[in-house]
XYZ file of C-alpha atoms in Angstrom:
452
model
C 7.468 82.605 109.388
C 8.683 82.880 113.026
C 7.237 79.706 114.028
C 9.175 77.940 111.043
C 12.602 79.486 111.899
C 12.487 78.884 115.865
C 11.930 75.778 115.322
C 14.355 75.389 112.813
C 16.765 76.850 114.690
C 16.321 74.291 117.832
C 18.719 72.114 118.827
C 17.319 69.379 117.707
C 16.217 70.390 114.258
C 19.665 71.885 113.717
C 21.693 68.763 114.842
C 19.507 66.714 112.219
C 20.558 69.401 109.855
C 24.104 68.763 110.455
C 23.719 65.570 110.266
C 21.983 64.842 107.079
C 24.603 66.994 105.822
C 27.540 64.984 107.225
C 25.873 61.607 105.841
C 26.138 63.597 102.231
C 29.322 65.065 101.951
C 31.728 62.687 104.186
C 33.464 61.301 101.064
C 33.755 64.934 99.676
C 35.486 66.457 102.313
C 37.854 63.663 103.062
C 38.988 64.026 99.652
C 39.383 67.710 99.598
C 41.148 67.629 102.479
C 43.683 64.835 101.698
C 44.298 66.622 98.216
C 44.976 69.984 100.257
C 47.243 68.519 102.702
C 49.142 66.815 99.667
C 49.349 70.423 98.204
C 50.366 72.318 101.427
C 52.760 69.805 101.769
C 54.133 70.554 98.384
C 54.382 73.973 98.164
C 56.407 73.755 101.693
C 58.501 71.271 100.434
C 59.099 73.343 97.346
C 59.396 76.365 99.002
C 62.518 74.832 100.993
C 64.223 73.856 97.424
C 63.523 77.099 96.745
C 65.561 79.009 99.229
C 68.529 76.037 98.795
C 68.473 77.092 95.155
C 67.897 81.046 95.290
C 70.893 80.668 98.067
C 72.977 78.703 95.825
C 72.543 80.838 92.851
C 73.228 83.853 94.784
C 76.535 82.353 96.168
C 77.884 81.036 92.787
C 77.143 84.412 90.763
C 78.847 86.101 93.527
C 81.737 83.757 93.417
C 82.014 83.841 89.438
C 82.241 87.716 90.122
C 85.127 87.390 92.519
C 87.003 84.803 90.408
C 86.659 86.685 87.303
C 88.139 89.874 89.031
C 90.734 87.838 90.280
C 91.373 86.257 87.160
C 91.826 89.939 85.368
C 93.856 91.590 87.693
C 96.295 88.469 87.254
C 95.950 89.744 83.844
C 96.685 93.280 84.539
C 100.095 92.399 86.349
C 101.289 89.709 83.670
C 98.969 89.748 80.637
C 101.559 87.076 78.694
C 100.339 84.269 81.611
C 97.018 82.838 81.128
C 97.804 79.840 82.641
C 98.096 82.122 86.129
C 95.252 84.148 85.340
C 93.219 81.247 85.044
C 94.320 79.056 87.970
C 93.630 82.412 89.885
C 90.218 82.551 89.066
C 89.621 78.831 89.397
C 91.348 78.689 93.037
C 88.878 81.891 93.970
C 85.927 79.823 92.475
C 86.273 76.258 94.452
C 87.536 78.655 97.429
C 84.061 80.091 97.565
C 81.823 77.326 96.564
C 83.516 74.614 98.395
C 80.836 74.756 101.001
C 77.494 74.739 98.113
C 75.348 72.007 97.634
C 75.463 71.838 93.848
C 76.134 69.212 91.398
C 77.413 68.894 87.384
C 79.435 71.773 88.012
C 81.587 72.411 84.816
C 82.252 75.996 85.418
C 85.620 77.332 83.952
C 87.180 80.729 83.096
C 88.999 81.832 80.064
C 90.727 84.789 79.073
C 88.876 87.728 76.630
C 89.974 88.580 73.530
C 93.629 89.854 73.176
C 93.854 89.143 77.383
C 91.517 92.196 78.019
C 89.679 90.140 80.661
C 88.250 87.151 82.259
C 85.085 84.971 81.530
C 83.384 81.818 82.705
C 81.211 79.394 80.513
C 79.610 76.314 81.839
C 77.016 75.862 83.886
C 75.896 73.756 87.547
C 72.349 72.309 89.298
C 71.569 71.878 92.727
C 69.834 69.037 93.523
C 65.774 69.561 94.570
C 64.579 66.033 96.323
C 60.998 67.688 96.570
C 60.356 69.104 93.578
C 62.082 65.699 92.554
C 58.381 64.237 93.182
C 56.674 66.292 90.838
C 59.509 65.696 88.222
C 62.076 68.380 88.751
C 65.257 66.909 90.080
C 67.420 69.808 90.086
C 67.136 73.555 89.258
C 69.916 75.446 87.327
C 72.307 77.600 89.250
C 74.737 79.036 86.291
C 74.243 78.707 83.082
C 76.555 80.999 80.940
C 74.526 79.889 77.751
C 71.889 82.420 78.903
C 74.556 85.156 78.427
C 73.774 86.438 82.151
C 77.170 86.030 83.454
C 79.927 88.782 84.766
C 83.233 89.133 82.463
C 85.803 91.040 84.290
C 86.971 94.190 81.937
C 90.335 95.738 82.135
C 90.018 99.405 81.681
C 92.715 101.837 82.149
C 92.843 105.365 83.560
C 89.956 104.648 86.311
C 86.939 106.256 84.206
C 86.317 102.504 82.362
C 85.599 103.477 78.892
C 86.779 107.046 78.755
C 90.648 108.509 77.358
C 93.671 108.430 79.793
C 96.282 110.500 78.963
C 99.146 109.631 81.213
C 102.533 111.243 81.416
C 105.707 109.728 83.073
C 108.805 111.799 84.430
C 111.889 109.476 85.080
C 115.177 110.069 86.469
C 117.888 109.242 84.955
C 120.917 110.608 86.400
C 124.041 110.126 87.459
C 122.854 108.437 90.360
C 120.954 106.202 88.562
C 123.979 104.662 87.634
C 124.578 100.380 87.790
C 121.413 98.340 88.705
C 118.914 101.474 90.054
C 118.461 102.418 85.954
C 117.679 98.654 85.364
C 115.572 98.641 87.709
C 113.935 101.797 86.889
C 113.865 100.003 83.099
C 111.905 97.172 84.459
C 109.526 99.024 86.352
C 108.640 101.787 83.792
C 107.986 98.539 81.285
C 106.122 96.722 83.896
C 103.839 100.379 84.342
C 103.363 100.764 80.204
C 102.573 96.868 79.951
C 99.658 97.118 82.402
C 98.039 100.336 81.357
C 98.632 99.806 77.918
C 97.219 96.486 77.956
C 95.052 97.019 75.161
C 96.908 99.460 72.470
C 93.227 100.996 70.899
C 94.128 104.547 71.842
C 91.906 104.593 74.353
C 94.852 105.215 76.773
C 98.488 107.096 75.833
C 101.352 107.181 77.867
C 103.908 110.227 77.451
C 107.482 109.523 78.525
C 109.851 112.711 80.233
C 113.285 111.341 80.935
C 115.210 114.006 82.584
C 118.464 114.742 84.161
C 120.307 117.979 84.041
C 118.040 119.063 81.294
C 115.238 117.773 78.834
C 116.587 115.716 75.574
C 113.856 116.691 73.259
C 113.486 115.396 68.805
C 114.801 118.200 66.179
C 111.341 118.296 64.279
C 110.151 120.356 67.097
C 113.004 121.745 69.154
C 113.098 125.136 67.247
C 109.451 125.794 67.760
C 109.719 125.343 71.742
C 113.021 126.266 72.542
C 114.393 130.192 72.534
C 117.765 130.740 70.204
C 120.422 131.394 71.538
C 123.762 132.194 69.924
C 126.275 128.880 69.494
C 128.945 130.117 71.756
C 128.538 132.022 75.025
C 130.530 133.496 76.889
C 130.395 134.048 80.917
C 132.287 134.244 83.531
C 131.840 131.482 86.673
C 131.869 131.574 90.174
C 135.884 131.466 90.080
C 136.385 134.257 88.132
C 137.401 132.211 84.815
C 135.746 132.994 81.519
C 134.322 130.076 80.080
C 133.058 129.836 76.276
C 130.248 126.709 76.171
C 128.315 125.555 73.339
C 124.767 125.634 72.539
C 122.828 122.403 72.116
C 119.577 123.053 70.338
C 118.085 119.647 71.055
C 118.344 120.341 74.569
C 115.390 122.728 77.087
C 115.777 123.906 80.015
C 113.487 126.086 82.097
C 111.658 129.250 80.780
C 111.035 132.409 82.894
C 109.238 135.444 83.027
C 105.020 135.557 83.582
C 105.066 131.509 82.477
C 107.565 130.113 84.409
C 105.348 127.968 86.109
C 102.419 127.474 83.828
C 101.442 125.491 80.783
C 100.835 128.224 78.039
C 102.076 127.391 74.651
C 105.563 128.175 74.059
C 104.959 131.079 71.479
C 106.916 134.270 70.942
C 108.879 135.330 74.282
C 107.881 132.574 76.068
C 109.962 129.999 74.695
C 111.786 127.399 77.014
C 115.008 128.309 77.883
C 118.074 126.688 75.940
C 121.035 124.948 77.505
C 125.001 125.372 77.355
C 127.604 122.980 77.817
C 130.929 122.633 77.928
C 130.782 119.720 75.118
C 127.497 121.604 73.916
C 125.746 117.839 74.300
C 122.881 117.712 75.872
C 122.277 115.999 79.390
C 120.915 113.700 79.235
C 123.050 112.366 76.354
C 119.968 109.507 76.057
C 116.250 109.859 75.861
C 114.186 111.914 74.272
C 110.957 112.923 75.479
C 108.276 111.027 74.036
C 104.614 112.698 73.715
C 101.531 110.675 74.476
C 101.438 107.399 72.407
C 100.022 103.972 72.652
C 102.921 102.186 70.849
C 104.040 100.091 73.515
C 107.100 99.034 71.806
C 108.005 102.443 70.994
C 107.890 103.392 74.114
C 109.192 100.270 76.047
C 112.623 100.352 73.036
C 112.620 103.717 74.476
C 112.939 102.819 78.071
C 115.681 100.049 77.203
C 117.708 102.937 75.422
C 118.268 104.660 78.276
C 121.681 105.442 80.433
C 121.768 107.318 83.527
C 124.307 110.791 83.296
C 123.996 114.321 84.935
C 123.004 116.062 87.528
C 119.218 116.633 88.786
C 117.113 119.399 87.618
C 113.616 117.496 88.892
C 111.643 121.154 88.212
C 112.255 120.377 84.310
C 110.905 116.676 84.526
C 108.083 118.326 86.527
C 107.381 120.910 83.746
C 107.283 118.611 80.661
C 105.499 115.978 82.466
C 102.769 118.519 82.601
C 103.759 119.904 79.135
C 102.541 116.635 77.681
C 99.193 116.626 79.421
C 98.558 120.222 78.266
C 95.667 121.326 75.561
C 97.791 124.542 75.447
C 100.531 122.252 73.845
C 98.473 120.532 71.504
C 99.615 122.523 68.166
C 103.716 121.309 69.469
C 103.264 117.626 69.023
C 101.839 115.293 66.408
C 98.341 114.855 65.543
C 98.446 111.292 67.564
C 100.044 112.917 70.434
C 97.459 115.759 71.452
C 96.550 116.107 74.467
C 92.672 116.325 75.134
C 91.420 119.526 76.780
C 91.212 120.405 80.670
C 87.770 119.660 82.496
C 86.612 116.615 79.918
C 84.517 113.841 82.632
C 85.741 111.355 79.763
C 89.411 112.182 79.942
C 91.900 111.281 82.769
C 94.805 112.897 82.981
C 97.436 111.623 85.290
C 101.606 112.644 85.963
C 103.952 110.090 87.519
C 106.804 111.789 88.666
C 109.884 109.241 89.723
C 113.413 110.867 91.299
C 116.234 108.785 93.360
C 118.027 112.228 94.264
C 117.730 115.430 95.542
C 116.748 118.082 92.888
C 120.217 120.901 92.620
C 120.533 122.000 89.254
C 118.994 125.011 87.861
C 119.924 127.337 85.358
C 120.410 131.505 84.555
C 121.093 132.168 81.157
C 121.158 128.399 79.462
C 124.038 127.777 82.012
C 123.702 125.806 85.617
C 124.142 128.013 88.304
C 126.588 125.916 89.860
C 128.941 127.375 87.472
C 127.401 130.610 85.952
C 128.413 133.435 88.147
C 124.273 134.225 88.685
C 121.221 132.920 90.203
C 118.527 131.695 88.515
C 115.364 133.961 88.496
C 112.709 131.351 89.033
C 114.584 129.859 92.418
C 115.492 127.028 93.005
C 114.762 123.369 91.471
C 113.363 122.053 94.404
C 111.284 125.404 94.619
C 110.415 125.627 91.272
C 109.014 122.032 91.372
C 106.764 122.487 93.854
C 104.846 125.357 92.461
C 104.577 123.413 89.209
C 103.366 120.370 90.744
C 100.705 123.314 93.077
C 99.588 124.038 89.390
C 99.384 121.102 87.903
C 96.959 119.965 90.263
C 94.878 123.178 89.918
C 94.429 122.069 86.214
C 92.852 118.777 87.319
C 95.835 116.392 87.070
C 96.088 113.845 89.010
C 99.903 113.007 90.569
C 101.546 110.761 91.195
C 104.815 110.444 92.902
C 107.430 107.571 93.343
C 111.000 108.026 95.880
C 113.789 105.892 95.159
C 115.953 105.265 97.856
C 115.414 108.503 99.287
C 115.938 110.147 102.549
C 112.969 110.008 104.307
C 112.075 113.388 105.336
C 114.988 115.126 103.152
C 113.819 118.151 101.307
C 113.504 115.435 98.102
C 111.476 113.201 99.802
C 109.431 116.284 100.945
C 108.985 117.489 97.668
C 107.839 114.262 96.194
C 105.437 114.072 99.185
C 103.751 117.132 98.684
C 103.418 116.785 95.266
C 101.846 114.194 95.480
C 97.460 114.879 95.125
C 96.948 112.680 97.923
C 99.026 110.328 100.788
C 97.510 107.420 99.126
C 99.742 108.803 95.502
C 103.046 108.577 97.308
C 105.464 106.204 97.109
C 108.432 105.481 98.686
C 110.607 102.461 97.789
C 114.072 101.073 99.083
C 115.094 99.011 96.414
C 114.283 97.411 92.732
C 111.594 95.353 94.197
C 109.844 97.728 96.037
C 110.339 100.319 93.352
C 107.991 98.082 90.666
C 105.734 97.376 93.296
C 105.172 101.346 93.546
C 104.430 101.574 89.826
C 102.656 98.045 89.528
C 100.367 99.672 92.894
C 100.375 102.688 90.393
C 99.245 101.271 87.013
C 96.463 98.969 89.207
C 95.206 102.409 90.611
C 94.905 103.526 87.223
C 93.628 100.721 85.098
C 90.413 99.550 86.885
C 88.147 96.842 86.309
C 84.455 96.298 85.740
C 82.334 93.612 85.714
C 79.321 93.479 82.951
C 76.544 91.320 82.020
């Protein structure tokens, strides 16, 4: 058996071997080889039409996503103009696929139901000269028929599909006088039209006008408000009696263990009422308004407005909280209840909006800039700031706007450190700037996701 392998494994007998084995399978081999190369070739080829496609399609999705946000937050700041909304989204779109290599491109965007939103339909190719030789020209990049496009959502209160309660102090006082109160009118609107852009109940806006007192509806003055008899009596800082009239409608601030908490005005812990010479309340316009998602309710509100009075900010503090409250739940209508404290699916935020610094405050239903007496709970300024401290221990979320104020005056202070953070300040020096500072606001609030 040695002999046979040695010499089979001679050079000789094993160059005949190779050979004869050559002679057999030339043909074979050449043909295997070519059909390889033809294959190698094509799966190269393919795999560069690949990446130009899996590039593409990554771009374009990514640029449908930013046009679609852009789109919706056009929306958000002017939900009555598509057209804008739409030639926002479009300019994003081109903008970031000018520099694709894709063809039949028909992608548009249109508005979601009741302007909730932005989508695109259509579809687009890019062009695959490789695969072309096998009989694939082109590969699709977008094709919203599959349903596997982004839609831009408008969702208010920054938790997208949860309940935002949100509750809006405004000043309107004397100061407010002439063009500031239109302009405060046309930024509150601007606020309620964004966050309230879809009216499902999903989100409710409270509304807490306020000047030397709160205004507040007769169905449920008597249950918040302490009596008080209809004439009183007092003497003021002069030394002149003075008789003033009670105004039942009308709330100033309570004292005792509550003064600066939420509890539920029961028993002893009423509000405080409020005398006048006139016995009419101040502000002689604007009720407060508990949470609701009527948007015209609230906007006819807003347009009913007219600045008077002096400032007590600590009582547009107070009921902006009030209205936020669980503990106040059983004082306003069924619609109108606030949800309770620590809920993950309920935001609750306070705006609070003042062009002045805050100086009236009261001591037995009377301001103390007449009543010979100081009030117990301190001043307004004061008494604001430990609200707004409190406020944000119960897990609201404030917000706070200066109009035309001093900077670093004790108002501006106040609205400063009310504020829950630097980024919820805001400061502005005229109309324009003041709806910027609630249009920032109600964008802050009302977020937007993208789904699929």
């Amino acid at each position: 058996m040695s002999q046979y392998l040695k010499r089979f494994f001679t050079h000789k007998g094993l160059a005949k071997l190779v050979q004869r084995w050559r002679e057999d399978q030339q043909g074979g081999v050449a043909l295997l080889f070519g059909l390889t190369f033809v294959l190698m070739l094509l799966f190269v080829a393919g795999a560069v039409d690949y990446s130009r496609w899996l590039a593409a399609r990554t771009n374009t999705l990514s640029a449908v996503d930013s046009a679609v946000l852009a789109g919706a937050r056009s929306l958000q700041t002017d939900n009555d103009n598509v057209a804008a909304a739409v030639a926002a989204a479009n300019r994003y779109y081109k903008e970031n696929t000018r520099n694709l290599d894709v063809v039949d491109d028909t992608v548009r965007f249109l508005p979601l139901e009741n302007n909730a939103g932005m989508k695109a339909t259509g579809q687009s190719y890019v062009v695959t000269p490789f695969l072309n030789i096998i009989g694939i020209p082109r590969l699709p990049v977008l094709n919203a028929a599959e349903g596997k496009i982004s839609e831009a959502v408008i969702a208010s209160g920054g938790k997208s599909r949860g309940e935002n309660e949100i509750s809006i102090m405004l000043d309107i006082t004397g100061s407010m006088r002439g063009q500031k109160i239109v302009d405060l009118q046309d930024a509150a609107k601007d606020l309620i039209d964004i966050v309230l852009l879809k009216e499902d109940g999903q989100t409710r806006v409270a509304l807490v006008p306020f000047s030397e007192a709160i205004n507040i509806e007769k169905n449920w003055a008597a249950e918040v408000v302490s009596n008080g008899p209809q004439r009183y009596t007092f003497r003021d800082w002069w030394g002149r009696t003075q008789r003033w009239q009670l105004d039942g409608l009308c709330a100033t601030e309570r004292t005792g263990a509550d003064a600066f908490t939420d509890a539920s005005p029961d028993g002893q812990n009423k509000l405080g009422h409020f005398y006048s010479s006139d016995g009419e309340c101040m502000p002689k316009s604007g009720t407060v308004i508990p949470l609701s998602s009527d948007k015209s309710k609230l906007k006819q509100s807003i347009d009913g407005y007219q600045a008077s009075g002096n400032t007590a900010g600590h009582l547009g503090t107070a009921w902006a909280w009030y209205m936020l409250s669980p503990n106040w739940a059983q004082r306003v209508p069924p619609t109108s209840r606030p949800g309770p404290y620590g809920d993950p699916n309920i935001n609750k935020i306070a705006i609070l909006m003042t062009d002045g610094e805050y100086n009236t405050e009261y001591c037995n239903g009377v301001t103390t800039s007449y009543i010979n007496c100081n009030s117990p709970n301190g001043s307004s300024t004061t008494q604001a700031r430990t609200l707004c401290t409190n406020m944000k221990a119960a897990g609201i979320t404030v917000y706070t706007v200066g109009f035309q104020l001093a900077r670093g005056g004790e108002s501006y202070e106040t609205m400063r450190q009310c504020a829950t953070d630097p980024s919820s300040f805001f400061s502005a020096d005229d109309g324009d700037g003041l709806k910027q500072a609630f249009r920032d606001i109600a964008l802050q609030i009302s977020t937007l996701y993208l789904t699929r």
